[in-house]
mmCIF file with all atom_site columns, C-alpha atoms in Angstrom:
data_model
loop_
_atom_site.group_PDB
_atom_site.id
_atom_site.type_symbol
_atom_site.label_atom_id
_atom_site.label_alt_id
_atom_site.label_comp_id
_atom_site.label_asym_id
_atom_site.label_entity_id
_atom_site.label_seq_id
_atom_site.pdbx_PDB_ins_code
_atom_site.Cartn_x
_atom_site.Cartn_y
_atom_site.Cartn_z
_atom_site.occupancy
_atom_site.B_iso_or_equiv
_atom_site.pdbx_formal_charge
_atom_site.auth_seq_id
_atom_site.auth_comp_id
_atom_site.auth_asym_id
_atom_site.auth_atom_id
_atom_site.pdbx_PDB_model_num
ATOM 1   C CA . GLN A 1 1   ? 12.130  1.389   0.651   1.00 0.00 ? 143 GLN A CA 1
ATOM 2   C CA . VAL A 1 2   ? 9.151   -0.744  -0.322  1.00 0.00 ? 144 VAL A CA 1
ATOM 3   C CA . GLN A 1 3   ? 6.951   0.943   -2.813  1.00 0.00 ? 145 GLN A CA 1
ATOM 4   C CA . LEU A 1 4   ? 4.238   0.215   -5.407  1.00 0.00 ? 146 LEU A CA 1
ATOM 5   C CA . VAL A 1 5   ? 3.556   2.800   -8.065  1.00 0.00 ? 147 VAL A CA 1
ATOM 6   C CA . GLU A 1 6   ? 0.590   2.708   -10.386 1.00 0.00 ? 148 GLU A CA 1
ATOM 7   C CA . SER A 1 7   ? 0.422   4.492   -13.669 1.00 0.00 ? 149 SER A CA 1
ATOM 8   C CA . GLY A 1 8   ? -1.550  4.491   -16.955 1.00 0.00 ? 150 GLY A CA 1
ATOM 9   C CA . GLY A 1 9   ? -4.850  5.847   -15.635 1.00 0.00 ? 151 GLY A CA 1
ATOM 10  C CA . GLY A 1 10  ? -6.753  8.551   -17.572 1.00 0.00 ? 152 GLY A CA 1
ATOM 11  C CA . LEU A 1 11  ? -9.933  9.533   -19.304 1.00 0.00 ? 153 LEU A CA 1
ATOM 12  C CA . VAL A 1 12  ? -11.291 7.184   -22.075 1.00 0.00 ? 154 VAL A CA 1
ATOM 13  C CA . GLN A 1 13  ? -14.537 6.799   -23.863 1.00 0.00 ? 155 GLN A CA 1
ATOM 14  C CA . ALA A 1 14  ? -16.793 3.817   -23.327 1.00 0.00 ? 156 ALA A CA 1
ATOM 15  C CA . GLY A 1 15  ? -15.583 0.879   -25.309 1.00 0.00 ? 157 GLY A CA 1
ATOM 16  C CA . GLY A 1 16  ? -12.080 2.034   -25.100 1.00 0.00 ? 158 GLY A CA 1
ATOM 17  C CA . SER A 1 17  ? -8.966  0.408   -23.550 1.00 0.00 ? 159 SER A CA 1
ATOM 18  C CA . LEU A 1 18  ? -6.403  1.345   -20.995 1.00 0.00 ? 160 LEU A CA 1
ATOM 19  C CA . ARG A 1 19  ? -3.342  -0.530  -19.641 1.00 0.00 ? 161 ARG A CA 1
ATOM 20  C CA . LEU A 1 20  ? -2.434  0.097   -16.045 1.00 0.00 ? 162 LEU A CA 1
ATOM 21  C CA . SER A 1 21  ? 1.039   -0.600  -14.676 1.00 0.00 ? 163 SER A CA 1
ATOM 22  C CA . CYS A 1 22  ? 2.083   -1.479  -11.114 1.00 0.00 ? 164 CYS A CA 1
ATOM 23  C CA . GLU A 1 23  ? 5.839   -1.217  -10.613 1.00 0.00 ? 165 GLU A CA 1
ATOM 24  C CA . ALA A 1 24  ? 7.357   -2.518  -7.533  1.00 0.00 ? 166 ALA A CA 1
ATOM 25  C CA . SER A 1 25  ? 10.542  -1.316  -5.879  1.00 0.00 ? 167 SER A CA 1
ATOM 26  C CA . GLY A 1 26  ? 12.294  -2.392  -2.726  1.00 0.00 ? 168 GLY A CA 1
ATOM 27  C CA . PHE A 1 27  ? 11.250  -5.995  -3.092  1.00 0.00 ? 169 PHE A CA 1
ATOM 28  C CA . THR A 1 28  ? 11.054  -8.675  -5.826  1.00 0.00 ? 170 THR A CA 1
ATOM 29  C CA . SER A 1 29  ? 7.512   -8.700  -7.033  1.00 0.00 ? 171 SER A CA 1
ATOM 30  C CA . ASP A 1 30  ? 7.807   -12.236 -8.484  1.00 0.00 ? 172 ASP A CA 1
ATOM 31  C CA . TYR A 1 31  ? 7.603   -13.599 -4.917  1.00 0.00 ? 173 TYR A CA 1
ATOM 32  C CA . TYR A 1 32  ? 4.318   -11.825 -4.254  1.00 0.00 ? 174 TYR A CA 1
ATOM 33  C CA . ALA A 1 33  ? 0.861   -12.253 -5.488  1.00 0.00 ? 175 ALA A CA 1
ATOM 34  C CA . ILE A 1 34  ? -0.289  -8.909  -6.972  1.00 0.00 ? 176 ILE A CA 1
ATOM 35  C CA . GLY A 1 35  ? -3.828  -7.646  -6.817  1.00 0.00 ? 177 GLY A CA 1
ATOM 36  C CA . TRP A 1 36  ? -5.712  -4.802  -8.390  1.00 0.00 ? 178 TRP A CA 1
ATOM 37  C CA . PHE A 1 37  ? -8.548  -3.177  -6.540  1.00 0.00 ? 179 PHE A CA 1
ATOM 38  C CA . ARG A 1 38  ? -10.770 -0.238  -7.340  1.00 0.00 ? 180 ARG A CA 1
ATOM 39  C CA . GLN A 1 39  ? -12.964 2.210   -5.448  1.00 0.00 ? 181 GLN A CA 1
ATOM 40  C CA . ALA A 1 40  ? -15.567 4.351   -6.922  1.00 0.00 ? 182 ALA A CA 1
ATOM 41  C CA . PRO A 1 41  ? -16.976 7.491   -5.150  1.00 0.00 ? 183 PRO A CA 1
ATOM 42  C CA . GLY A 1 42  ? -19.472 6.416   -2.449  1.00 0.00 ? 184 GLY A CA 1
ATOM 43  C CA . LYS A 1 43  ? -18.745 2.739   -2.812  1.00 0.00 ? 185 LYS A CA 1
ATOM 44  C CA . GLU A 1 44  ? -16.587 0.221   -1.030  1.00 0.00 ? 186 GLU A CA 1
ATOM 45  C CA . ARG A 1 45  ? -13.250 -0.953  -2.431  1.00 0.00 ? 187 ARG A CA 1
ATOM 46  C CA . GLU A 1 46  ? -13.501 -4.130  -4.471  1.00 0.00 ? 188 GLU A CA 1
ATOM 47  C CA . GLY A 1 47  ? -11.147 -6.648  -5.792  1.00 0.00 ? 189 GLY A CA 1
ATOM 48  C CA . VAL A 1 48  ? -10.818 -6.599  -9.550  1.00 0.00 ? 190 VAL A CA 1
ATOM 49  C CA . ALA A 1 49  ? -8.040  -9.029  -10.422 1.00 0.00 ? 191 ALA A CA 1
ATOM 50  C CA . CYS A 1 50  ? -5.139  -10.913 -8.956  1.00 0.00 ? 192 CYS A CA 1
ATOM 51  C CA . ILE A 1 51  ? -2.122  -12.764 -10.212 1.00 0.00 ? 193 ILE A CA 1
ATOM 52  C CA . SER A 1 52  ? -0.403  -15.415 -8.179  1.00 0.00 ? 194 SER A CA 1
ATOM 53  C CA . SER A 1 53  ? 3.313   -15.424 -7.716  1.00 0.00 ? 195 SER A CA 1
ATOM 54  C CA . PHE A 1 54  ? 4.233   -18.942 -8.506  1.00 0.00 ? 196 PHE A CA 1
ATOM 55  C CA . ASP A 1 55  ? 2.519   -19.963 -11.836 1.00 0.00 ? 197 ASP A CA 1
ATOM 56  C CA . GLY A 1 56  ? 0.956   -16.700 -12.771 1.00 0.00 ? 198 GLY A CA 1
ATOM 57  C CA . THR A 1 57  ? -2.602  -17.891 -12.393 1.00 0.00 ? 199 THR A CA 1
ATOM 58  C CA . SER A 1 58  ? -4.957  -14.984 -12.715 1.00 0.00 ? 200 SER A CA 1
ATOM 59  C CA . TYR A 1 59  ? -8.290  -14.377 -10.997 1.00 0.00 ? 201 TYR A CA 1
ATOM 60  C CA . TYR A 1 60  ? -10.940 -11.868 -12.071 1.00 0.00 ? 202 TYR A CA 1
ATOM 61  C CA . ALA A 1 61  ? -14.047 -10.412 -10.594 1.00 0.00 ? 203 ALA A CA 1
ATOM 62  C CA . ASP A 1 62  ? -17.172 -11.330 -12.542 1.00 0.00 ? 204 ASP A CA 1
ATOM 63  C CA . SER A 1 63  ? -17.789 -7.794  -13.470 1.00 0.00 ? 205 SER A CA 1
ATOM 64  C CA . VAL A 1 64  ? -14.472 -7.630  -15.423 1.00 0.00 ? 206 VAL A CA 1
ATOM 65  C CA . LYS A 1 65  ? -14.020 -11.269 -16.694 1.00 0.00 ? 207 LYS A CA 1
ATOM 66  C CA . GLY A 1 66  ? -13.505 -11.347 -20.335 1.00 0.00 ? 208 GLY A CA 1
ATOM 67  C CA . ARG A 1 67  ? -12.576 -7.631  -20.601 1.00 0.00 ? 209 ARG A CA 1
ATOM 68  C CA . PHE A 1 68  ? -9.572  -7.254  -18.300 1.00 0.00 ? 210 PHE A CA 1
ATOM 69  C CA . SER A 1 69  ? -6.403  -9.352  -18.259 1.00 0.00 ? 211 SER A CA 1
ATOM 70  C CA . LEU A 1 70  ? -3.310  -9.436  -16.079 1.00 0.00 ? 212 LEU A CA 1
ATOM 71  C CA . PHE A 1 71  ? 0.230   -10.163 -16.961 1.00 0.00 ? 213 PHE A CA 1
ATOM 72  C CA . ARG A 1 72  ? 3.486   -9.671  -15.202 1.00 0.00 ? 214 ARG A CA 1
ATOM 73  C CA . ASN A 1 73  ? 7.014   -8.826  -16.362 1.00 0.00 ? 215 ASN A CA 1
ATOM 74  C CA . ASN A 1 74  ? 9.318   -10.096 -13.635 1.00 0.00 ? 216 ASN A CA 1
ATOM 75  C CA . ALA A 1 75  ? 12.301  -8.500  -15.366 1.00 0.00 ? 217 ALA A CA 1
ATOM 76  C CA . LYS A 1 76  ? 10.759  -5.129  -14.871 1.00 0.00 ? 218 LYS A CA 1
ATOM 77  C CA . ASN A 1 77  ? 9.232   -5.959  -11.590 1.00 0.00 ? 219 ASN A CA 1
ATOM 78  C CA . THR A 1 78  ? 5.883   -4.823  -13.017 1.00 0.00 ? 220 THR A CA 1
ATOM 79  C CA . VAL A 1 79  ? 2.366   -6.152  -13.229 1.00 0.00 ? 221 VAL A CA 1
ATOM 80  C CA . TYR A 1 80  ? 0.048   -4.838  -15.967 1.00 0.00 ? 222 TYR A CA 1
ATOM 81  C CA . LEU A 1 81  ? -3.777  -4.672  -16.075 1.00 0.00 ? 223 LEU A CA 1
ATOM 82  C CA . GLN A 1 82  ? -5.003  -4.567  -19.515 1.00 0.00 ? 224 GLN A CA 1
ATOM 83  C CA . MET A 1 83  ? -8.613  -3.111  -19.583 1.00 0.00 ? 225 MET A CA 1
ATOM 84  C CA . GLY A 1 84  ? -10.742 -3.322  -22.603 1.00 0.00 ? 226 GLY A CA 1
ATOM 85  C CA . SER A 1 85  ? -14.450 -2.719  -23.482 1.00 0.00 ? 227 SER A CA 1
ATOM 86  C CA . LEU A 1 86  ? -14.502 -0.163  -20.727 1.00 0.00 ? 228 LEU A CA 1
ATOM 87  C CA . LYS A 1 87  ? -17.819 0.989   -19.305 1.00 0.00 ? 229 LYS A CA 1
ATOM 88  C CA . PRO A 1 88  ? -18.772 4.049   -17.312 1.00 0.00 ? 230 PRO A CA 1
ATOM 89  C CA . GLU A 1 89  ? -19.198 1.785   -14.217 1.00 0.00 ? 231 GLU A CA 1
ATOM 90  C CA . ASP A 1 90  ? -15.498 0.927   -14.407 1.00 0.00 ? 232 ASP A CA 1
ATOM 91  C CA . THR A 1 91  ? -14.811 4.497   -13.416 1.00 0.00 ? 233 THR A CA 1
ATOM 92  C CA . ALA A 1 92  ? -12.902 4.441   -10.092 1.00 0.00 ? 234 ALA A CA 1
ATOM 93  C CA . ILE A 1 93  ? -9.417  4.898   -8.474  1.00 0.00 ? 235 ILE A CA 1
ATOM 94  C CA . TYR A 1 94  ? -7.440  1.699   -9.207  1.00 0.00 ? 236 TYR A CA 1
ATOM 95  C CA . SER A 1 95  ? -4.746  0.560   -6.798  1.00 0.00 ? 237 SER A CA 1
ATOM 96  C CA . CYS A 1 96  ? -2.443  -2.399  -6.812  1.00 0.00 ? 238 CYS A CA 1
ATOM 97  C CA . ALA A 1 97  ? -1.380  -4.316  -3.712  1.00 0.00 ? 239 ALA A CA 1
ATOM 98  C CA . ALA A 1 98  ? 1.101   -7.062  -3.018  1.00 0.00 ? 240 ALA A CA 1
ATOM 99  C CA . HIS A 1 99  ? 0.655   -10.184 -0.845  1.00 0.00 ? 241 HIS A CA 1
ATOM 100 C CA . ARG A 1 100 ? 3.824   -11.897 0.443   1.00 0.00 ? 242 ARG A CA 1
ATOM 101 C CA . GLY A 1 101 ? 3.164   -15.333 -0.794  1.00 0.00 ? 243 GLY A CA 1
ATOM 102 C CA . VAL A 1 102 ? 1.999   -17.433 -3.723  1.00 0.00 ? 244 VAL A CA 1
ATOM 103 C CA . LYS A 1 103 ? -1.722  -17.052 -3.540  1.00 0.00 ? 245 LYS A CA 1
ATOM 104 C CA . CYS A 1 104 ? -4.147  -14.262 -3.991  1.00 0.00 ? 246 CYS A CA 1
ATOM 105 C CA . VAL A 1 105 ? -5.299  -14.048 -0.364  1.00 0.00 ? 247 VAL A CA 1
ATOM 106 C CA . PRO A 1 106 ? -5.300  -11.268 2.290   1.00 0.00 ? 248 PRO A CA 1
ATOM 107 C CA . PRO A 1 107 ? -3.548  -9.693  3.901   1.00 0.00 ? 249 PRO A CA 1
ATOM 108 C CA . PHE A 1 108 ? -2.009  -7.465  1.219   1.00 0.00 ? 250 PHE A CA 1
ATOM 109 C CA . ASP A 1 109 ? 1.092   -6.130  2.712   1.00 0.00 ? 251 ASP A CA 1
ATOM 110 C CA . TYR A 1 110 ? 1.954   -3.169  0.494   1.00 0.00 ? 252 TYR A CA 1
ATOM 111 C CA . TRP A 1 111 ? -0.323  -0.768  -1.359  1.00 0.00 ? 253 TRP A CA 1
ATOM 112 C CA . GLY A 1 112 ? 0.135   1.766   -4.022  1.00 0.00 ? 254 GLY A CA 1
ATOM 113 C CA . GLN A 1 113 ? -1.400  5.292   -4.001  1.00 0.00 ? 255 GLN A CA 1
ATOM 114 C CA . GLY A 1 114 ? -3.805  4.578   -6.889  1.00 0.00 ? 256 GLY A CA 1
ATOM 115 C CA . THR A 1 115 ? -4.492  5.893   -10.360 1.00 0.00 ? 257 THR A CA 1
ATOM 116 C CA . GLN A 1 116 ? -7.745  7.462   -11.576 1.00 0.00 ? 258 GLN A CA 1
ATOM 117 C CA . VAL A 1 117 ? -9.672  5.808   -14.397 1.00 0.00 ? 259 VAL A CA 1
ATOM 118 C CA . THR A 1 118 ? -12.570 7.624   -15.801 1.00 0.00 ? 260 THR A CA 1
ATOM 119 C CA . VAL A 1 119 ? -14.823 6.160   -18.625 1.00 0.00 ? 261 VAL A CA 1
ATOM 120 C CA . SER A 1 120 ? -17.119 8.584   -20.247 1.00 0.00 ? 262 SER A CA 1
ATOM 121 C CA . SER A 1 121 ? -20.303 7.587   -21.907 1.00 0.00 ? 263 SER A CA 1
#
């Protein structure tokens, strides 16, 4: 059974840090590009970051560049999103998704259920 499970969300004060995990099962995630997306109440889902499968090149939305970083542990079939200098506007449900291929391009074939991140001011 193919599955992506996010964890690590929670409540944090502005300026704080969180590390989200995206663990894959049922497939080998190192052959997939893994993206992180977020959706805040009343807003559309937006792409936050993505890491390619071949060389681990990472891409970031301008709103998180310099504050968030991605890294993957292929032995654990897990991709991590390290979030720092968090702002209240980072509050959202964060989901990871997998694209079957090297590059960070749609479609994303598998999606996790999401984890809530709340940043208090």
